[in-house]
Coordinates of C-alpha atoms in Angstrom, one line a residue:
M1 CA -6.3 -27.5 -1.6
E2 CA -8.9 -29.1 -2.8
P3 CA -10.8 -27.9 -5.8
N4 CA -14.6 -29.5 -6.4
V5 CA -14.3 -30.2 -10.0
S6 CA -11.5 -32.3 -12.6
I7 CA -8.8 -29.5 -14.2
A8 CA -9.4 -32.2 -16.7
A9 CA -12.6 -31.4 -17.8
M10 CA -12.6 -27.5 -17.1
A11 CA -13.3 -24.4 -19.8
A12 CA -13.7 -21.1 -19.9
Q13 CA -17.0 -20.1 -21.3
L14 CA -19.2 -17.0 -21.4
F15 CA -22.5 -16.2 -21.2
V16 CA -24.3 -13.3 -22.3
R17 CA -27.8 -12.0 -21.1
D18 CA -29.6 -8.7 -21.0
D19 CA -28.2 -7.2 -17.8
Q20 CA -25.6 -9.8 -17.1
V21 CA -22.8 -11.7 -18.0
V22 CA -21.6 -14.4 -16.2
L23 CA -18.1 -15.8 -16.3
D24 CA -17.8 -20.2 -15.9
N25 CA -14.7 -22.7 -16.0
G26 CA -16.1 -24.8 -13.6
L27 CA -14.1 -23.9 -11.0
L28 CA -16.1 -20.8 -10.3
K29 CA -18.7 -18.0 -11.8
L30 CA -17.8 -14.5 -12.3
T31 CA -21.1 -12.8 -12.2
L32 CA -20.9 -8.9 -13.7
T33 CA -23.7 -6.6 -14.1
T34 CA -24.0 -4.9 -17.6
P35 CA -23.1 -2.4 -19.0
E36 CA -21.5 -1.7 -15.5
G37 CA -18.9 -4.0 -15.0
L38 CA -20.0 -4.2 -11.4
I39 CA -19.9 -7.5 -10.3
T40 CA -22.3 -8.9 -7.9
G41 CA -22.0 -12.6 -8.0
I42 CA -18.9 -14.9 -7.3
Q43 CA -19.9 -18.7 -6.8
Y44 CA -17.0 -21.4 -5.9
N45 CA -17.3 -24.5 -3.6
G46 CA -20.5 -25.2 -2.4
L47 CA -21.0 -21.1 -2.0
D48 CA -23.2 -19.3 -4.3
N49 CA -21.9 -15.8 -3.6
L50 CA -18.8 -14.9 -1.8
L51 CA -19.9 -11.3 -2.0
E52 CA -22.2 -9.4 0.5
L53 CA -25.3 -7.7 -1.5
N54 CA -26.8 -6.5 1.7
N55 CA -25.1 -3.5 3.0
P56 CA -26.9 -0.1 3.2
D57 CA -24.3 1.6 1.2
L58 CA -21.2 -0.3 -1.1
N59 CA -21.7 -4.0 -2.5
G60 CA -20.7 -6.8 -4.1
G61 CA -17.2 -6.1 -5.7
F62 CA -15.9 -2.6 -7.7
W63 CA -13.5 -0.5 -9.4
D64 CA -14.0 3.2 -7.8
L65 CA -12.4 6.3 -7.9
N66 CA -12.6 9.9 -6.0
W67 CA -11.9 12.9 -7.6
S68 CA -12.2 16.6 -7.0
E69 CA -11.9 19.5 -9.2
A70 CA -9.0 21.6 -10.2
G71 CA -7.6 23.7 -7.7
S72 CA -9.5 21.8 -4.8
S73 CA -7.5 21.5 -1.7
G74 CA -7.7 18.3 0.4
T75 CA -7.9 14.8 -0.5
R76 CA -11.8 14.2 -0.4
G77 CA -13.7 14.7 -3.2
S78 CA -16.9 13.0 -5.6
F79 CA -16.8 9.1 -5.2
D80 CA -17.2 7.3 -8.7
K81 CA -18.0 3.2 -8.8
I82 CA -16.7 4.2 -12.5
D83 CA -20.0 2.1 -14.2
G84 CA -19.2 1.0 -17.6
T85 CA -21.6 2.6 -19.9
E86 CA -20.5 0.2 -23.4
F87 CA -19.6 -3.8 -22.9
R88 CA -17.5 -6.1 -25.3
V89 CA -16.1 -9.5 -25.4
I90 CA -12.5 -8.8 -26.1
V91 CA -11.6 -13.0 -26.0
E92 CA -13.9 -16.0 -26.3
N93 CA -12.4 -19.3 -26.5
E94 CA -11.6 -22.2 -24.0
E95 CA -8.8 -21.7 -22.9
Q96 CA -9.5 -17.8 -21.9
I97 CA -12.0 -15.0 -21.5
E98 CA -11.4 -11.3 -21.5
V99 CA -14.4 -9.2 -21.4
S100 CA -14.2 -5.3 -21.5
F101 CA -16.5 -2.1 -19.8
K102 CA -15.3 0.5 -20.3
R103 CA -17.1 4.2 -19.9
T104 CA -15.4 7.1 -23.0
W105 CA -15.5 10.4 -21.6
D106 CA -18.4 12.8 -22.6
P107 CA -18.9 16.7 -22.0
S108 CA -22.4 15.4 -20.8
F109 CA -20.5 13.8 -18.0
E110 CA -19.3 17.0 -16.7
G111 CA -19.5 17.2 -13.0
K112 CA -20.9 13.9 -12.2
H113 CA -17.7 12.2 -13.2
A114 CA -13.7 12.5 -13.4
P115 CA -12.7 13.0 -16.6
L116 CA -11.2 10.4 -17.8
T117 CA -12.2 7.5 -19.9
I118 CA -11.5 4.1 -18.5
D119 CA -12.0 0.5 -19.5
K120 CA -12.0 -2.1 -16.9
R121 CA -11.5 -5.6 -18.2
F122 CA -11.5 -9.0 -16.2
I123 CA -10.2 -11.9 -17.6
M124 CA -11.6 -15.5 -16.0
L125 CA -8.7 -18.4 -17.3
R126 CA -9.7 -22.4 -18.2
G127 CA -8.7 -24.5 -14.9
S128 CA -7.7 -20.8 -12.8
P129 CA -9.5 -20.8 -9.2
G130 CA -10.1 -17.1 -9.6
F131 CA -9.8 -14.8 -12.0
Y132 CA -8.0 -11.1 -13.2
S133 CA -8.7 -7.4 -13.8
Y134 CA -7.0 -4.3 -14.4
A135 CA -8.3 -1.5 -16.0
I136 CA -6.9 1.1 -18.6
Y137 CA -7.6 5.4 -17.6
E138 CA -7.4 7.4 -19.8
H139 CA -7.2 11.3 -20.1
T140 CA -6.7 13.6 -22.9
E141 CA -6.5 16.4 -24.7
D142 CA -10.4 17.2 -24.7
M143 CA -10.4 16.7 -20.9
D144 CA -10.8 19.6 -18.1
A145 CA -7.9 19.4 -15.3
F146 CA -9.1 17.9 -12.5
I147 CA -7.4 16.0 -9.5
L148 CA -7.5 11.9 -9.0
N149 CA -7.7 11.2 -5.4
E150 CA -8.5 7.9 -5.1
T151 CA -8.8 4.1 -6.9
R152 CA -9.0 1.2 -6.1
I153 CA -10.7 -2.1 -6.4
A154 CA -12.9 -3.0 -3.4
F155 CA -14.7 -6.7 -2.3
M156 CA -17.6 -6.3 0.0
L157 CA -17.3 -10.5 1.3
S158 CA -20.4 -11.8 3.0
I159 CA -20.9 -10.2 6.5
Q160 CA -21.9 -14.6 7.9
K161 CA -19.2 -15.9 6.8
F162 CA -15.8 -14.0 6.1
H163 CA -14.8 -13.5 9.6
Y164 CA -10.8 -14.5 9.9
M165 CA -8.6 -12.1 7.9
A166 CA -5.2 -12.6 7.6
M167 CA -2.4 -10.8 5.5
A168 CA 0.7 -11.6 7.0
D169 CA 2.4 -14.7 9.2
D170 CA 1.7 -12.6 11.7
R171 CA -0.8 -10.0 11.3
Q172 CA -4.1 -12.6 11.3
R173 CA -7.2 -12.8 13.7
N174 CA -10.3 -12.9 13.8
L175 CA -12.2 -9.3 12.9
P176 CA -15.2 -8.5 15.2
L177 CA -19.2 -7.4 13.1
P178 CA -19.7 -4.1 11.4
E179 CA -22.5 -3.2 13.1
D180 CA -20.4 -3.6 16.7
R181 CA -18.5 -0.5 15.1
L182 CA -22.2 1.7 15.4
P183 CA -22.9 3.2 18.0
P184 CA -24.1 1.8 20.7
R185 CA -22.1 -0.8 20.9
G186 CA -19.0 1.0 19.2
R187 CA -18.1 4.6 20.2
Q188 CA -15.8 6.3 17.2
L189 CA -12.7 7.3 18.6
A190 CA -10.5 11.0 17.6
Y191 CA -11.4 9.8 13.9
P192 CA -14.1 8.3 12.1
E193 CA -11.8 4.8 11.2
A194 CA -10.7 4.9 14.8
V195 CA -13.9 2.8 17.2
L196 CA -13.8 1.6 20.5
L197 CA -16.0 -1.5 20.6
V198 CA -18.0 -1.2 23.6
D199 CA -20.8 -3.7 23.7
P200 CA -19.7 -6.4 20.5
V201 CA -21.9 -9.2 19.6
E202 CA -19.1 -11.6 20.5
P203 CA -17.8 -10.6 23.6
E204 CA -14.2 -11.6 22.7
F205 CA -13.8 -8.3 21.2
K206 CA -15.2 -6.0 24.1
G207 CA -13.0 -3.3 24.5
E208 CA -10.6 -3.9 21.6
V209 CA -10.3 -0.8 19.3
D210 CA -10.8 -1.6 15.1
D211 CA -9.2 0.6 13.0
K212 CA -8.7 0.0 9.4
Y213 CA -5.7 1.4 9.6
Q214 CA -4.1 -0.8 12.3
Y215 CA -3.9 -3.6 8.8
S216 CA -2.0 -1.6 6.3
C217 CA 1.1 -2.3 4.9
E218 CA 4.2 -1.1 2.6
N219 CA 3.4 -1.6 -0.4
K220 CA 7.2 -3.5 -1.0
D221 CA 5.1 -6.3 1.1
N222 CA 1.6 -5.5 -0.2
K223 CA 1.1 -8.7 -2.0
V224 CA -1.4 -10.8 -0.8
H225 CA -4.3 -10.5 2.0
G226 CA -7.9 -11.7 2.4
F227 CA -10.3 -13.9 4.1
I228 CA -11.1 -17.5 5.4
C229 CA -14.8 -18.9 5.9
T230 CA -14.0 -21.8 8.2
E231 CA -18.2 -23.8 7.1
P232 CA -16.7 -24.5 4.3
P233 CA -12.8 -23.7 4.4
V234 CA -13.0 -21.4 2.0
G235 CA -10.1 -18.4 1.0
F236 CA -10.3 -15.1 -0.8
W237 CA -7.2 -13.3 -1.3
Q238 CA -6.0 -10.4 -3.3
I239 CA -3.3 -11.0 -4.7
T240 CA -1.0 -8.4 -6.3
P241 CA 2.4 -9.7 -8.2
S242 CA 3.8 -6.0 -9.4
N243 CA 4.2 -3.2 -7.5
E244 CA 5.0 -0.8 -10.9
F245 CA 1.4 1.0 -10.6
R246 CA 1.3 2.1 -7.5
T247 CA 2.6 5.4 -6.2
G248 CA 4.4 6.6 -4.0
G249 CA 7.4 3.3 -4.1
P250 CA 8.4 0.8 -2.0
L251 CA 7.7 2.6 1.3
K252 CA 4.3 4.1 0.8
Q253 CA 1.7 2.7 2.9
D254 CA -1.5 1.2 1.9
L255 CA -4.9 -0.3 3.5
T256 CA -5.5 -4.3 3.2
S257 CA -8.0 -6.1 4.2
H258 CA -10.6 -5.1 7.3
V259 CA -14.2 -5.3 8.8
N260 CA -17.0 -5.5 6.9
P261 CA -15.6 -7.4 5.7
T262 CA -13.8 -5.7 3.5
T263 CA -10.8 -6.6 0.7
L264 CA -8.8 -3.9 -1.1
A265 CA -6.5 -3.3 -4.2
M266 CA -5.4 -0.1 -3.4
F267 CA -4.0 1.6 -6.8
V268 CA -3.8 6.1 -5.8
S269 CA -4.5 7.1 -2.9
A270 CA -3.3 9.7 -0.7
H271 CA -3.3 7.8 2.7
Y272 CA 0.4 8.3 4.8
G273 CA 1.5 11.3 2.6
G274 CA -1.5 13.2 2.3
E275 CA -2.0 16.2 -1.4
D276 CA 1.4 15.2 -2.7
L277 CA 0.2 11.8 -3.8
V278 CA -3.2 13.2 -5.4
I279 CA -2.8 13.1 -8.6
K280 CA -3.3 16.4 -10.5
F281 CA -3.8 16.6 -14.1
G282 CA -3.9 19.7 -16.6
K283 CA -6.3 20.9 -19.2
G284 CA -5.3 18.2 -21.9
E285 CA -3.0 17.2 -20.6
P286 CA -2.2 13.6 -22.2
W287 CA -2.3 10.1 -20.2
K288 CA -2.3 7.2 -19.9
K289 CA -2.0 4.3 -16.9
V290 CA -2.4 0.4 -16.9
F291 CA -4.1 -0.6 -13.3
G292 CA -3.4 -4.1 -12.8
P293 CA -3.7 -7.0 -13.2
V294 CA -4.4 -8.1 -9.5
F295 CA -5.6 -11.7 -9.3
I296 CA -8.4 -12.8 -6.7
Y297 CA -7.3 -16.3 -5.7
L298 CA -10.3 -18.4 -3.8
N299 CA -8.8 -22.5 -2.3
S300 CA -10.4 -25.0 -0.3
V301 CA -10.0 -28.1 1.7
S302 CA -12.4 -30.6 2.8
D303 CA -11.6 -29.8 6.9
E304 CA -12.0 -27.2 8.4
K305 CA -9.5 -28.1 10.8
D306 CA -7.5 -27.1 8.0
S307 CA -8.5 -24.0 7.3
I308 CA -5.7 -22.0 8.5
L309 CA -3.5 -23.5 5.4
L310 CA -5.4 -22.2 2.8
W311 CA -3.0 -18.8 3.7
G312 CA -0.1 -20.7 3.3
D313 CA -1.6 -21.7 0.3
A314 CA -2.2 -18.4 -0.8
K315 CA 0.9 -17.3 -0.2
E316 CA 2.7 -19.7 -2.2
Q317 CA -0.3 -19.0 -5.3
M318 CA 1.5 -15.2 -5.1
K319 CA 4.5 -16.7 -5.8
K320 CA 3.8 -18.4 -8.6
E321 CA 1.8 -14.8 -9.5
V322 CA 5.3 -12.6 -9.4
Q323 CA 7.1 -15.2 -10.8
N324 CA 4.6 -15.0 -13.8
W325 CA 4.8 -11.9 -14.2
P326 CA 4.3 -9.6 -16.4
Y327 CA 1.4 -11.9 -17.7
S328 CA 1.1 -12.9 -21.3
F329 CA -2.3 -13.3 -21.5
P330 CA -4.1 -9.6 -21.5
A331 CA -5.4 -8.3 -24.5
S332 CA -4.1 -5.1 -24.3
E333 CA -1.9 -3.7 -26.3
D334 CA -1.1 -1.4 -23.3
F335 CA -0.6 -4.0 -21.3
P336 CA 3.7 -5.0 -22.6
R337 CA 4.4 -8.1 -22.1
S338 CA 8.1 -9.5 -20.9
D339 CA 9.5 -9.5 -24.8
E340 CA 8.7 -6.0 -24.6
R341 CA 10.5 -5.1 -22.0
G342 CA 14.1 -4.2 -20.7
S343 CA 16.4 -4.5 -17.6
I344 CA 19.1 -3.2 -15.9
R345 CA 21.6 -3.5 -13.8
G346 CA 24.5 -2.3 -11.9
R347 CA 26.9 -2.3 -8.4
L348 CA 26.1 0.4 -6.1
F349 CA 28.6 2.0 -3.2
A350 CA 28.9 4.5 -0.7
Q351 CA 31.8 6.6 -0.3
D352 CA 32.8 7.9 2.6
R353 CA 35.8 8.7 4.0
Y354 CA 35.3 9.1 7.2
I355 CA 33.5 6.0 7.7
S356 CA 36.4 4.3 4.9
N357 CA 39.2 4.7 2.6
E358 CA 37.1 1.9 -0.1
N359 CA 34.3 2.3 -1.1
I360 CA 31.7 0.3 0.9
P361 CA 29.5 -2.4 -0.8
A362 CA 25.7 -0.8 -1.0
K363 CA 24.0 -3.7 1.0
G364 CA 20.4 -3.8 1.3
A365 CA 19.8 -0.7 -1.5
Y366 CA 16.9 -0.2 -2.4
V367 CA 17.4 0.3 -6.2
G368 CA 14.9 1.5 -8.3
V369 CA 13.5 3.9 -11.9
A370 CA 11.1 5.9 -11.3
P371 CA 10.0 8.5 -13.9
P372 CA 12.2 11.6 -14.1
G373 CA 12.2 13.7 -11.0
A374 CA 14.7 15.5 -8.8
T375 CA 16.2 13.3 -5.9
G376 CA 14.5 11.8 -3.8
S377 CA 10.7 12.6 -6.2
F378 CA 9.9 9.0 -6.4
Q379 CA 8.0 9.5 -3.1
T380 CA 5.7 11.5 -4.2
E381 CA 5.6 10.3 -7.8
N382 CA 1.7 9.4 -8.9
K383 CA 1.1 9.5 -12.6
G384 CA 4.0 6.7 -14.3
Y385 CA 5.5 3.8 -13.2
Q386 CA 7.8 2.3 -10.5
F387 CA 9.9 -0.3 -10.8
W388 CA 12.4 -1.6 -8.1
A389 CA 15.0 -4.4 -6.3
N390 CA 17.3 -4.6 -3.1
A391 CA 21.2 -5.0 -3.4
D392 CA 22.8 -7.6 -2.1
D393 CA 25.4 -8.2 0.4
D394 CA 27.9 -7.1 -2.5
G395 CA 25.5 -3.9 -4.3
Y396 CA 24.5 -5.7 -6.6
F397 CA 21.1 -5.0 -8.2
S398 CA 18.9 -6.3 -11.1
I399 CA 15.9 -4.8 -12.1
I400 CA 13.8 -6.3 -14.8
N401 CA 10.4 -6.5 -16.8
I402 CA 11.0 -2.9 -17.1
R403 CA 8.2 -0.5 -19.7
P404 CA 10.1 1.0 -22.4
G405 CA 10.2 4.8 -21.4
V406 CA 12.6 7.6 -19.5
Y407 CA 13.6 6.7 -16.3
N408 CA 16.0 8.2 -13.4
I409 CA 17.6 5.9 -11.5
Y410 CA 17.0 6.2 -7.5
A411 CA 18.3 4.3 -4.7
W412 CA 19.2 4.8 -0.9
V413 CA 21.0 2.8 1.6
P414 CA 20.0 1.4 4.4
G415 CA 22.4 3.4 7.4
F416 CA 23.6 6.5 5.2
I417 CA 21.3 9.2 5.4
G418 CA 19.8 10.7 2.3
D419 CA 18.9 9.8 -1.6
Y420 CA 20.6 8.8 -5.1
R421 CA 20.1 9.6 -8.1
Y422 CA 21.7 9.4 -11.4
E423 CA 22.5 11.9 -13.5
K424 CA 21.4 11.2 -16.5
A425 CA 18.6 9.9 -17.8
I426 CA 18.1 6.5 -18.9
V427 CA 15.7 4.9 -21.3
I428 CA 14.4 1.4 -21.5
T429 CA 13.0 -0.3 -24.7
A430 CA 11.9 -3.5 -25.9
G431 CA 14.8 -6.3 -25.5
C432 CA 17.1 -3.5 -23.8
A433 CA 19.5 -5.5 -20.7
I434 CA 21.8 -2.3 -19.5
N435 CA 24.9 -2.6 -17.7
M436 CA 24.7 0.4 -15.5
G437 CA 28.3 -0.9 -13.8
D438 CA 29.5 0.9 -10.4
L439 CA 27.8 3.2 -9.7
V440 CA 28.2 6.1 -5.9
Y441 CA 26.6 7.6 -3.8
T442 CA 28.3 9.8 -2.1
P443 CA 25.9 10.3 1.4
P444 CA 25.8 14.3 2.6
R445 CA 28.6 15.1 4.9
D446 CA 31.0 18.1 6.0
G447 CA 33.1 16.3 8.4
P448 CA 33.4 13.0 10.9
T449 CA 30.7 13.2 12.9
L450 CA 30.8 14.3 16.4
W451 CA 27.3 11.9 17.3
E452 CA 24.4 10.9 16.4
I453 CA 21.1 9.6 17.3
G454 CA 19.0 6.6 15.9
I455 CA 19.6 5.3 12.1
P456 CA 19.3 6.1 8.7
D457 CA 17.1 3.1 7.8
R458 CA 13.8 5.4 6.8
S459 CA 11.8 4.3 10.0
A460 CA 11.7 5.5 13.5
A461 CA 11.4 1.8 15.0
E462 CA 14.3 2.4 16.8
F463 CA 13.4 4.2 19.2
F464 CA 11.2 4.0 22.2
V465 CA 7.0 3.2 21.2
P466 CA 5.3 3.1 25.1
D467 CA 2.6 0.3 25.3
P468 CA -0.7 1.4 24.6
N469 CA -3.4 2.5 26.8
P470 CA -4.8 -0.8 27.8
M471 CA -8.2 0.7 28.0
Y472 CA -7.6 1.4 23.4
I473 CA -5.9 -2.2 22.5
N474 CA -6.2 -4.5 19.4
K475 CA -5.4 -8.0 20.8
L476 CA -3.6 -8.3 17.7
Y477 CA -0.1 -6.4 19.2
I478 CA -0.3 -7.3 22.3
N479 CA 3.4 -7.9 23.0
R480 CA 4.7 -7.8 19.5
P481 CA 7.1 -4.9 19.7
A482 CA 7.9 -5.2 16.3
D483 CA 3.8 -3.9 15.9
R484 CA 3.4 -2.0 18.9
F485 CA 3.3 1.1 16.8
R486 CA 0.0 -0.2 14.9
Q487 CA -1.7 0.4 18.5
Y488 CA -4.1 3.5 18.4
G489 CA -3.7 6.5 20.6
L490 CA 0.0 6.4 21.3
W491 CA 0.1 10.0 20.6
E492 CA -1.4 10.8 23.9
R493 CA 0.6 8.6 26.0
Y494 CA 3.7 11.2 25.1
A495 CA 1.3 13.2 27.6
D496 CA 1.7 10.6 30.3
L497 CA 5.1 10.0 30.3
Y498 CA 5.3 14.1 30.3
P499 CA 2.9 15.6 32.0
D500 CA 4.8 18.6 33.1
K501 CA 8.2 19.3 30.8
D502 CA 9.1 18.0 27.5
L503 CA 11.7 14.8 26.8
E504 CA 15.3 15.7 27.5
Y505 CA 17.3 13.3 26.0
T506 CA 21.8 13.7 26.8
V507 CA 24.3 12.2 24.2
G508 CA 25.8 9.4 25.7
I509 CA 24.1 9.1 28.5
D510 CA 20.5 8.4 27.7
D511 CA 19.6 5.3 24.9
Y512 CA 17.4 6.3 22.1
S513 CA 15.4 2.6 22.6
K514 CA 14.5 3.8 25.6
D515 CA 14.1 7.3 26.4
L516 CA 13.8 8.9 22.8
F517 CA 10.1 8.7 22.2
Y518 CA 9.5 7.6 18.2
A519 CA 7.4 10.8 17.8
Q520 CA 7.8 14.3 18.2
V521 CA 4.0 15.2 19.1
T522 CA 1.7 17.5 20.7
R523 CA 0.6 17.3 24.2
K524 CA -3.0 16.9 25.1
V525 CA -3.7 19.9 27.6
G526 CA -8.3 18.9 27.9
E527 CA -10.9 17.7 24.9
N528 CA -9.6 18.7 21.6
A529 CA -7.2 21.0 22.9
Y530 CA -3.7 20.5 21.9
Q531 CA -0.1 22.1 22.1
G532 CA 3.6 21.8 21.1
T533 CA 6.0 20.1 22.0
T534 CA 10.1 21.1 22.7
W535 CA 12.5 18.8 23.5
Q536 CA 16.1 19.6 24.3
I537 CA 18.8 17.1 23.0
K538 CA 21.6 17.7 25.6
F539 CA 25.1 17.2 24.3
E540 CA 29.4 18.0 25.5
L541 CA 32.4 19.0 23.1
D542 CA 35.6 18.6 24.6
S543 CA 36.6 21.2 22.7
V544 CA 35.3 23.5 20.1
D545 CA 36.5 24.9 16.7
Q546 CA 35.8 28.8 16.6
S547 CA 36.3 29.3 13.3
G548 CA 35.1 26.3 12.2
K549 CA 31.5 24.7 10.3
Y550 CA 29.4 22.5 12.2
T551 CA 26.9 20.7 10.6
L552 CA 23.3 19.5 12.1
R553 CA 22.0 16.6 9.8
I554 CA 17.9 15.6 10.8
A555 CA 16.1 12.4 8.9
L556 CA 12.7 12.6 9.4
A557 CA 11.3 9.1 9.0
S558 CA 7.5 10.7 8.3
A559 CA 6.2 14.3 8.4
N560 CA 1.8 15.1 9.0
V561 CA 0.3 18.5 9.6
S562 CA 3.7 20.1 11.3
I563 CA 6.7 22.9 11.6
L564 CA 9.9 21.3 12.7
E565 CA 12.3 24.5 14.4
V566 CA 15.3 23.9 15.4
L567 CA 17.8 26.6 17.8
I568 CA 21.4 25.5 18.7
A569 CA 22.0 27.0 22.2
H570 CA 25.7 27.0 23.5
T571 CA 26.4 26.9 27.3
T572 CA 29.5 26.8 29.4
P573 CA 29.8 24.7 32.4

């Protein structure tokens, strides 16, 4: 990429004024309000400001959270933009600037703000085309009980400049304008986030559905996303080099970038998990957690025709940030450096004597450490840190840069039902390198498999996903079978396919990739009217052991506001 300033001449500088501070390294200028710590300006490559400041509600860049009083139900409460009340310079030299915007809890905040002390930090390095941000959240013994529903960093980019969004090689496109989502240009569908574009400013979007959830991503893959401006060709990218501070484990999905244009760094949310993933604090419960740092990376090219190259460069920068994790430059003692962390390694096997007399190397297993809990508890764990790795083809795994603390080892193996948890807690200390040796996971089993539908891999991808209603499409996902499930309104397609009677599937005859709907949903029977569905799975047994035990095991990829009832009936031909 082609910055405008010679790297050799760059030095980090800080300019403090009455109501704002400016961080400047010759490549970009970052302007924040004081003492609030709200980002009001990012100047780069000839553009005075990459941010939007004229939205009716949310503008610029900011940390925020959503919180509720203790005992509240649901996942939404009060919005809090986390305005700092104290500004401090933490580091100031030619190589690095680090500044703090802190809000210390005070009883006068009761009912207005979440009972937390929050220290937001921003870092600019010499010669770096971007900046870092992290925050330390703390709940102490003098603070009330409450619920933290969500926290994140949000950037509202210039509506005039940023139209092209990219979050993966095959998930990038021009996005409509925010005004296209408002009546009469847009019509809300089943929920506020989903809007049918009836009369957009740009005709190319007419008839499409815009929905920010269509650009969600699993934590394990959510490492870089953002927008490209073509005049001049500039990229704005949010890079998250580690998942250690996110909640819910590697398969938890969350938001990325979407219309407005908005780019998010999500840390805590109930998205795709519901109330189980909000953080509930007791009165006086001690807790401290560092979210981030994340890196806001800016890049540019000289020729507009090469603007797509900005995505490739952002991916390369992401790899560098991952390689450099944990960073050595954050000044907070709450962020441990590499030599203050530990590691574990080992080898995981699956033991299933109905498949093999030998232990089976857990190829591709997800192996992680998370705070102690029950088997599978990492999926709803939300107060601590998690660290994950994939086992190689022989089952060997290595998890590095683990913060000191007490953890359980958790794992699951694609192709085998259930979860693994090592029975003893593991204590990680600075500099430790623990060799766990061989670990063996024994999946639940009571006998040989008589029949099986699907693959136990925490996904419903192998089942039948219908084409969307042509009235409600996102063109990005047309002719893309792997992402077809992201299309809007697929739950209503069930009633189109089964208008009079529910799904019936015969083992040994039907093909689950063609004949088994990917989700058991309700049937729409009228405007805002739905009824439950009853599926039938039919199978034959050549012989039945009248004194034997038969076990039906069901693995759910996901469930939401649902009750599953299973009835087993025996019929004779």
